[in-house]
XYZ file of C-alpha atoms in Angstrom:
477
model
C 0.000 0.000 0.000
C 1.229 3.167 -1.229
C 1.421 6.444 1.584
C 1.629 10.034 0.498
C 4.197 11.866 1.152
C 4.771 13.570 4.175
C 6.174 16.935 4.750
C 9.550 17.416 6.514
C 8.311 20.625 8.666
C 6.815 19.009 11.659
C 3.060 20.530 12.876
C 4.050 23.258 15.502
C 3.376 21.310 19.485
C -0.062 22.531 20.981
C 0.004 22.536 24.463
C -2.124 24.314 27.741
C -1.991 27.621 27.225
C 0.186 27.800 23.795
C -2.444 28.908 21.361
C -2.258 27.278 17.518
C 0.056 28.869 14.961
C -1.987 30.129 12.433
C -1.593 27.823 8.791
C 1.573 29.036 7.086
C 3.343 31.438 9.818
C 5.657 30.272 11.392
C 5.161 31.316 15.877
C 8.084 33.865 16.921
C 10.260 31.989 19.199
C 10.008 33.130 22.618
C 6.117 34.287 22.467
C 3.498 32.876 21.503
C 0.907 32.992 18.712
C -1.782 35.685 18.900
C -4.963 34.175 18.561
C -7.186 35.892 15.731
C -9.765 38.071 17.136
C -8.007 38.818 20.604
C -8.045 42.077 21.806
C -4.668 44.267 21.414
C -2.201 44.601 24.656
C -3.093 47.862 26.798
C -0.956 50.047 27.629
C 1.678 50.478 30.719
C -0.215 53.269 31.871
C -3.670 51.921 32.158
C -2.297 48.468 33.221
C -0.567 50.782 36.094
C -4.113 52.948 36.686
C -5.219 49.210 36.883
C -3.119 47.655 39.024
C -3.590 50.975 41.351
C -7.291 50.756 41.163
C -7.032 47.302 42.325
C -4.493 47.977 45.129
C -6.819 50.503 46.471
C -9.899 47.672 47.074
C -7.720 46.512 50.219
C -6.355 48.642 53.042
C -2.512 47.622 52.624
C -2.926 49.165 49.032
C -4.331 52.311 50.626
C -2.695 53.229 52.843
C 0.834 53.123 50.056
C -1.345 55.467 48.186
C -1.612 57.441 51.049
C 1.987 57.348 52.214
C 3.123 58.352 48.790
C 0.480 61.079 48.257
C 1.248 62.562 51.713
C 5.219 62.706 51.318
C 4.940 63.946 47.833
C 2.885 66.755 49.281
C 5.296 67.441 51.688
C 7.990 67.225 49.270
C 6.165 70.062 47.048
C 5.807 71.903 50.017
C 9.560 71.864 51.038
C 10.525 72.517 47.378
C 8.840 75.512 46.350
C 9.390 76.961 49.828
C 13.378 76.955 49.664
C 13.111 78.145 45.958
C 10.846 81.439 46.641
C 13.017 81.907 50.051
C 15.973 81.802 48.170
C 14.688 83.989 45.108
C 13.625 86.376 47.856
C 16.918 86.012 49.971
C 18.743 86.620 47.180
C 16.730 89.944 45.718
C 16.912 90.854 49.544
C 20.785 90.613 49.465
C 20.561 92.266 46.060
C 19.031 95.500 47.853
C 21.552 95.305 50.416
C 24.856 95.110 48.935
C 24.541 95.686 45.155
C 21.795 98.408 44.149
C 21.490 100.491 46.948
C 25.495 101.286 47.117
C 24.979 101.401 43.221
C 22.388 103.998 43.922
C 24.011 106.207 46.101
C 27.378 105.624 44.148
C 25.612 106.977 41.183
C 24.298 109.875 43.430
C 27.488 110.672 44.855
C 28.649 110.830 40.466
C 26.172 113.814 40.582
C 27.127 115.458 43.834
C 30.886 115.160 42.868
C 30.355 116.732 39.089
C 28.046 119.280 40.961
C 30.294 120.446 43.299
C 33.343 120.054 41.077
C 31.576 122.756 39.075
C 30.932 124.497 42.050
C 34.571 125.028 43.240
C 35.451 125.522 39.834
C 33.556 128.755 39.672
C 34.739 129.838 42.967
C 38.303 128.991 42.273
C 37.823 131.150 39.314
C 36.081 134.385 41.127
C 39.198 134.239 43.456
C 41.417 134.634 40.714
C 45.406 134.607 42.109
C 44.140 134.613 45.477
C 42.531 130.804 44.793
C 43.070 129.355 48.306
C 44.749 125.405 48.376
C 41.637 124.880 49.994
C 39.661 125.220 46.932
C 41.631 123.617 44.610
C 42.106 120.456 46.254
C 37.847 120.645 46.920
C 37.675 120.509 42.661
C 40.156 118.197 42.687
C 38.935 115.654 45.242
C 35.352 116.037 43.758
C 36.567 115.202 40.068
C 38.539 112.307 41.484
C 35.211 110.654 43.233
C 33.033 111.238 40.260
C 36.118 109.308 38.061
C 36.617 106.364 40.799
C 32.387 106.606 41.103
C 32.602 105.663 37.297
C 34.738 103.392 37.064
C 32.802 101.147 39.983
C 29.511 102.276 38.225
C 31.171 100.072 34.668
C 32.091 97.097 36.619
C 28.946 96.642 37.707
C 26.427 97.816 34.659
C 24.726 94.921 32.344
C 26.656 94.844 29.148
C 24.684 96.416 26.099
C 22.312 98.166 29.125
C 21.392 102.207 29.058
C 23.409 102.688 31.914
C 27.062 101.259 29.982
C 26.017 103.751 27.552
C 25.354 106.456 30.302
C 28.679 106.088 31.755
C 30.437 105.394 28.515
C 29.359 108.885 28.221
C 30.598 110.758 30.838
C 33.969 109.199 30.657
C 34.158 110.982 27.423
C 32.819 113.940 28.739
C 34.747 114.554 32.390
C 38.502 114.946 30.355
C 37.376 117.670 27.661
C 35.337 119.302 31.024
C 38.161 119.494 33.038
C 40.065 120.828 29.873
C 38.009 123.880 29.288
C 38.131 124.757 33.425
C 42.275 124.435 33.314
C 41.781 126.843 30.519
C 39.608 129.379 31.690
C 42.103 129.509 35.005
C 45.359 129.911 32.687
C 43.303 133.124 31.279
C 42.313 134.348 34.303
C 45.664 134.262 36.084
C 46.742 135.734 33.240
C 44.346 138.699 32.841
C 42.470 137.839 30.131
C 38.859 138.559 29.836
C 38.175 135.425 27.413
C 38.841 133.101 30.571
C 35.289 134.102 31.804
C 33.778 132.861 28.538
C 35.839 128.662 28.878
C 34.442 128.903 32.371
C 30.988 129.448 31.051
C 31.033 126.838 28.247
C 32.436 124.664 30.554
C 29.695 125.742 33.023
C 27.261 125.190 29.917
C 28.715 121.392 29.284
C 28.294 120.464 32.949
C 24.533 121.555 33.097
C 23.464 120.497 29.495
C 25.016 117.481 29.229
C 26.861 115.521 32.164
C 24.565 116.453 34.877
C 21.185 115.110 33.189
C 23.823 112.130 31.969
C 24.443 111.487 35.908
C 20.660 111.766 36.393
C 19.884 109.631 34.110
C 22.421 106.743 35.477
C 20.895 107.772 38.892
C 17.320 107.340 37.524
C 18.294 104.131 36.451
C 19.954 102.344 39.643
C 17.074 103.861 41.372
C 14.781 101.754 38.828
C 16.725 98.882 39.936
C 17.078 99.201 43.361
C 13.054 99.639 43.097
C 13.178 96.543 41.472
C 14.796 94.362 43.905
C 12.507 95.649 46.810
C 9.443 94.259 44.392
C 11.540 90.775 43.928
C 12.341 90.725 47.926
C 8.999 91.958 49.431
C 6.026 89.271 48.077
C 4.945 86.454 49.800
C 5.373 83.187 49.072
C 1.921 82.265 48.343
C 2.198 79.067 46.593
C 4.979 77.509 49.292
C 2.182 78.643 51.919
C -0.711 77.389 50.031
C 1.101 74.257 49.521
C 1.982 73.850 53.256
C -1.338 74.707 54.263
C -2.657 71.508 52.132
C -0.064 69.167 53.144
C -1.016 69.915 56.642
C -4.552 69.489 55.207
C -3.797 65.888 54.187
C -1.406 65.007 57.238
C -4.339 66.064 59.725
C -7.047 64.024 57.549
C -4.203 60.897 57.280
C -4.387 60.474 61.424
C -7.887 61.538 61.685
C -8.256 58.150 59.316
C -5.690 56.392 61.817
C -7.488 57.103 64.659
C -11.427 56.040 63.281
C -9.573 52.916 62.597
C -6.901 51.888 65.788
C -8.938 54.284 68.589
C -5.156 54.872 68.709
C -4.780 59.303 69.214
C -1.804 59.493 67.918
C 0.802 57.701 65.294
C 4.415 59.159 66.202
C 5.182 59.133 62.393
C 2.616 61.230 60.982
C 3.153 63.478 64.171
C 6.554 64.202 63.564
C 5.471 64.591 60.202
C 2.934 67.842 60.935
C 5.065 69.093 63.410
C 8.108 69.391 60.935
C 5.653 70.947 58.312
C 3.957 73.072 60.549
C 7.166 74.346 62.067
C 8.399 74.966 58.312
C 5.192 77.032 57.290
C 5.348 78.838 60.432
C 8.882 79.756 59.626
C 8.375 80.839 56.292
C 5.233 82.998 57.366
C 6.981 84.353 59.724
C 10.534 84.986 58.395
C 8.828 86.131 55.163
C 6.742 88.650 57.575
C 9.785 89.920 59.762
C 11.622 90.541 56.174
C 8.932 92.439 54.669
C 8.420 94.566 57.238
C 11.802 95.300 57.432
C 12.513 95.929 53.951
C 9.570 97.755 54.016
C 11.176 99.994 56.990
C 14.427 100.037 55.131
C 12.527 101.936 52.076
C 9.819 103.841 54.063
C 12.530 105.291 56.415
C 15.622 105.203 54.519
C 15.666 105.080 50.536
C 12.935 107.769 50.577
C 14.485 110.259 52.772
C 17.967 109.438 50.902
C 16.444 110.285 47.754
C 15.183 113.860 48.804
C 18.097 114.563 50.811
C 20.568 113.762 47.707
C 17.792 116.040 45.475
C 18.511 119.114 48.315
C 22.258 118.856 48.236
C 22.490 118.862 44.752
C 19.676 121.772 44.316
C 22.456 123.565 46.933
C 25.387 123.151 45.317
C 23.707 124.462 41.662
C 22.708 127.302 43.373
C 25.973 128.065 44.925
C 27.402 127.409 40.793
C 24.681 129.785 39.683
C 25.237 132.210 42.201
C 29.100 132.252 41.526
C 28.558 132.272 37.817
C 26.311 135.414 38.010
C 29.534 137.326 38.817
C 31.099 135.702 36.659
C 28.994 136.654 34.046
C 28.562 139.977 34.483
C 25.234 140.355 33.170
C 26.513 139.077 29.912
C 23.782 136.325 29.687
C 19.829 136.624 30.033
C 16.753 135.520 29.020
C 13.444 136.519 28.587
C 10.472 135.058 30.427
C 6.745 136.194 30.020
C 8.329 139.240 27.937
C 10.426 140.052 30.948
C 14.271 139.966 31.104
C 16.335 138.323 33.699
C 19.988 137.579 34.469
C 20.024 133.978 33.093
C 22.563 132.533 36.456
C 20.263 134.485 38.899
C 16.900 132.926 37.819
C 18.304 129.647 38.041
C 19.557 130.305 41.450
C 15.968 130.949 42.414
C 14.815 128.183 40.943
C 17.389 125.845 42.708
C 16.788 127.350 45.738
C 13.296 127.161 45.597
C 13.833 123.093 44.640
C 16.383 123.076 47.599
C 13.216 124.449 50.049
C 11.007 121.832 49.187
C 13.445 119.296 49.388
C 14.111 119.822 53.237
C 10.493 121.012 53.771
C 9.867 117.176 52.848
C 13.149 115.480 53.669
C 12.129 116.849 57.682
C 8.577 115.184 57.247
C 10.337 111.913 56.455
C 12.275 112.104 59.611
C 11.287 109.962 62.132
C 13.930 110.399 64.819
C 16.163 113.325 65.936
C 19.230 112.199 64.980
C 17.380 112.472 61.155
C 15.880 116.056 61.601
C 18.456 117.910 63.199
C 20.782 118.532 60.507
C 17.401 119.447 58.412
C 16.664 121.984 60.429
C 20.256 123.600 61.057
C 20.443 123.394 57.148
C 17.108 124.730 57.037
C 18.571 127.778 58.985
C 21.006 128.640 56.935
C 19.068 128.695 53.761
C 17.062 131.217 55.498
C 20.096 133.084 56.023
C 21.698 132.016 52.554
C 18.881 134.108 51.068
C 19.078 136.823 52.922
C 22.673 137.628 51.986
C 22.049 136.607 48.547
C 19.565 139.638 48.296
C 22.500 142.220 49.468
C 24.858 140.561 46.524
C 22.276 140.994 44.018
C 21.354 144.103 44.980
C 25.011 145.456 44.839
C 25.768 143.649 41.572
C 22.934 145.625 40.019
C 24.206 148.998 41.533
C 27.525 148.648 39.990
C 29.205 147.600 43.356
C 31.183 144.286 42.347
C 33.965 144.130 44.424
C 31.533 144.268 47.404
C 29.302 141.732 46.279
C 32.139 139.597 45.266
C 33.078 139.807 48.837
C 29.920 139.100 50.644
C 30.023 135.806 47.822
C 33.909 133.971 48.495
C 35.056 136.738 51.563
C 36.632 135.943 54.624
C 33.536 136.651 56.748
C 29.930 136.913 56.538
C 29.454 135.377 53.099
C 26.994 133.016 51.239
C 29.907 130.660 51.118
C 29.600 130.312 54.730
C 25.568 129.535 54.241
C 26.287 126.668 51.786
C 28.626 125.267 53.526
C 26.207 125.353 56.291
C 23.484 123.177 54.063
C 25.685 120.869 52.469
C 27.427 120.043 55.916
C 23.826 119.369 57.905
C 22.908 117.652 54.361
C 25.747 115.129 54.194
C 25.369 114.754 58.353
C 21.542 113.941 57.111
C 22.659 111.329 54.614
C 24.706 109.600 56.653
C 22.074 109.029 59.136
C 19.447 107.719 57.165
C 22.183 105.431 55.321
C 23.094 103.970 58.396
C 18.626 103.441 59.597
C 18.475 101.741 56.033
C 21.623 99.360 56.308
C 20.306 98.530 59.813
C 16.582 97.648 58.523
C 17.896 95.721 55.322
C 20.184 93.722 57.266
C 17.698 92.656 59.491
C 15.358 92.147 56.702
C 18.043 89.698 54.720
C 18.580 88.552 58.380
C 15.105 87.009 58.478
C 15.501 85.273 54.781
C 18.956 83.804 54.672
C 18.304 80.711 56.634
C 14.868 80.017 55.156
C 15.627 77.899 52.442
C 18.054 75.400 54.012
C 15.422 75.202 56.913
C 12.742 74.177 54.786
C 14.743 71.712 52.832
C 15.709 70.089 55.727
C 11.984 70.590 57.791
C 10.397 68.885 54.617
C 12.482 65.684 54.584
C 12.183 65.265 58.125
C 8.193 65.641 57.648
C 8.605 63.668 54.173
C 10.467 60.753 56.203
C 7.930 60.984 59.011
C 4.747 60.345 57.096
C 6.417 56.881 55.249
C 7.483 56.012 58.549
C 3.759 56.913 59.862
C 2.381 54.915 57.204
C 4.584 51.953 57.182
C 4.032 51.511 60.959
C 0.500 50.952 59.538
C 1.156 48.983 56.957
C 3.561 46.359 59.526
C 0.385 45.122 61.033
C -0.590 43.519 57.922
C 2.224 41.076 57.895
């Protein structure tokens, strides 16, 4: 009897739970066959959301959910409070030692050009008789303005206004100090034309390196502003955070407690004690701080700002007032059709600016120490004027040589008067700097720990509510 032929390829085994090879494909070693019709293989995911859903039908399951739900809580707590302390720490630390001193450095560039033109005018009105004194005031004031620069560049944002501002005046201060050296060769020398380098130099300082220093000034003050709004907010998502970790730690041993009668599990205690102390710190600290950075500002940067405005308004109007007789009369202008000796109406105006500024600079001052020198300079701008009005009037009559003396004499001059101001001024501005670097470093004081101390608070709680939980989760064993 014949047999057909049978094939070499032997049928693929079927076994329990090895599902038939489909005719004429071959099964891929290692798996088996898919069966036609059976549904495709889910996904990680929702065989994860499965396995989760199924963990959380018994209580060992929940309570892992709970333990990693609660320390992840605290964990987000912990995190974003160190990062908004730090942020705040560091804008706090910012006000303290980089834009305030860049502030007042940049004010002190304006008070040095200011006075440098100042002594300038009355090193000029002296003529031969310029005292040492005087000189080495123009001097010293040039040098400060140049070293006030040169910090001012080290510390400006490449590309910003303020490189640009100072690129500026370090152009400007060498063909300024040019044009004065001038004008003093002529006027030892005799020569009438010394009067007009002192006024072009005079003309250079006012219309283009003072409003350059105002504008730097303007700026730091922008950026010191700046820094107080990055150091002063609070941390509202840190707190809103701790508040709902608390939240869930409270609810977790409320939970424990329905279902042990046990009050309290030492693990999730530790764990709402470390997060409470942490939100309690960063309320708190942040609180402390913003009050005083708030201080710091209210009682400091404020009543700097209008007492650097009054000394400068002083020292123009002592350059105005020494220019006048410089001058001569030989420049006016014409307001509301009427004519006046251009150096004199500014003088008025400065002094005017200079009134208001310690009219409001002695409202600001909380404390004696701060309105004292106010009111001594106060005095003498009373007294300033006063004299002023006998120069003018003998300048108009003809009388120079007495008004030149009542102006840079040896007694009983207006020099005397500004002297007066700008001494109680700087007395002023020392005070106030030293109430602001008091309240900002108590301010910074309050922040610089708070981010480590949260860090550290948060893993302890983080640790404490695992630990809670796994206590919990031992009595299933």
């Amino acid at each position: 009897m014949t047999h057909p032929p049978r094939s070499s390829t032997a049928p693929p085994p079927v076994g329990p739970g090895l599902p038939a090879a489909a005719p004429g494909i071959p099964p891929q070693p290692g798996r088996p066959a898919s069966v036609p019709g059976s549904p495709a293989r889910r996904t990680a995911f929702a065989e994860g959301v499965d396995r989760v859903r199924a963990a959380a039908t018994t209580e060992p399951g929940r309570l892992r959910i709970i333990g990693a739900v609660l320390a992840l809580l605290v964990v987000a707590f912990g995190a974003s409070a160190a990062w908004q302390a730090d942020a705040r720490s560091a804008a706090a630390d910012d006000v303290l030692h980089r834009s305030q001193p860049l502030s007042s450095g940049a004010a002190d560039i304006y008070r040095s050009l200011a006075d440098a033109n100042t002594a300038a005018s009355s090193g000029f009105l002296a003529g031969g008789q310029e005292t040492p004194q005087s000189r080495t005031r123009y001097e010293n004031d040039i040098n400060t303005a140049a070293k006030g620069l040169v910090t001012a560049a080290a510390n400006a944002q490449p590309g910003s206004a303020s490189e640009a501002t100072i690129a500026k005046l370090n152009g400007l201060l060498p063909e300024y100090k040019g044009l004065v050296e001038r004008a003093r060769t002529y006027n030892r020398q005799g020569y009438p034309v010394g009067g007009a380098y002192l006024r072009y130099a005079n003309e250079k300082m006012q219309q283009e390196m003072l409003p350059a220093a105002e504008d730097l000034y303007t700026t730091e003050n922008a950026r010191l502003d700046a820094d107080y709004g990055d150091a002063t907010p609070y941390p509202w998502l840190a707190i809103g955070l701790g508040v709902l970790a608390l939240a869930g730690l409270g609810w977790a041993q409320h939970r424990t407690y329905r279902r042990t009668n046990r009050v309290l599990n030492h693990g999730l205690v530790a764990a709402s004690s470390a997060t409470a102390l942490a939100l309690l710190w960063l309320v708190v600290g942040h609180a402390v701080a913003r009050a005083e950075l708030n201080g710091s500002y209210d009682h400091g940067i404020r009543s700097l700002t209008v007492l650097h405005d009054a000394r400068i308004a002083s020292l123009k109007a002592r350059g105005n007032e020494n220019l006048s007789l410089v001058a001569r009369g030989a420049d006016t202008l014409t307001v509301n059709g009427q004519q006046y000796d251009t150096y004199y109406y500014d003088f008025d105006k400065d002094m005017a600016a200079l009134g208001k500024g310690l009219t409001r600079a002695a409202q600001l001052a909380d404390d004696q120490g701060g309105s004292a020198p106010v009111k001594t300079a106060e005095g003498n701008m009373a007294v300033w004027k006063q004299r002023h009005g006998a120069v003018r009037d003998d300048d108009e009559n003809g009388n120079y040589q007495q008004a030149l003396d009542k102006v840079i004499g040896a007694k009983g001059t207006t020099g005397e008067c500004f002297d007066g101001v700008d001494t109680s001024l700087a007395r002023a501005i020392d005070h106030e700097q030293g109430e602001f670097q008091r309240a900002a470093t108590d301010g910074e004081g309050a922040l610089a720990p708070l981010p480590a101390g949260a860090a550290v608070l948060a893993l302890i709680g983080a640790a404490g509510a695992v630990a809670g939980i796994g206590r919990r989760l031992s009595e299933y064993r």
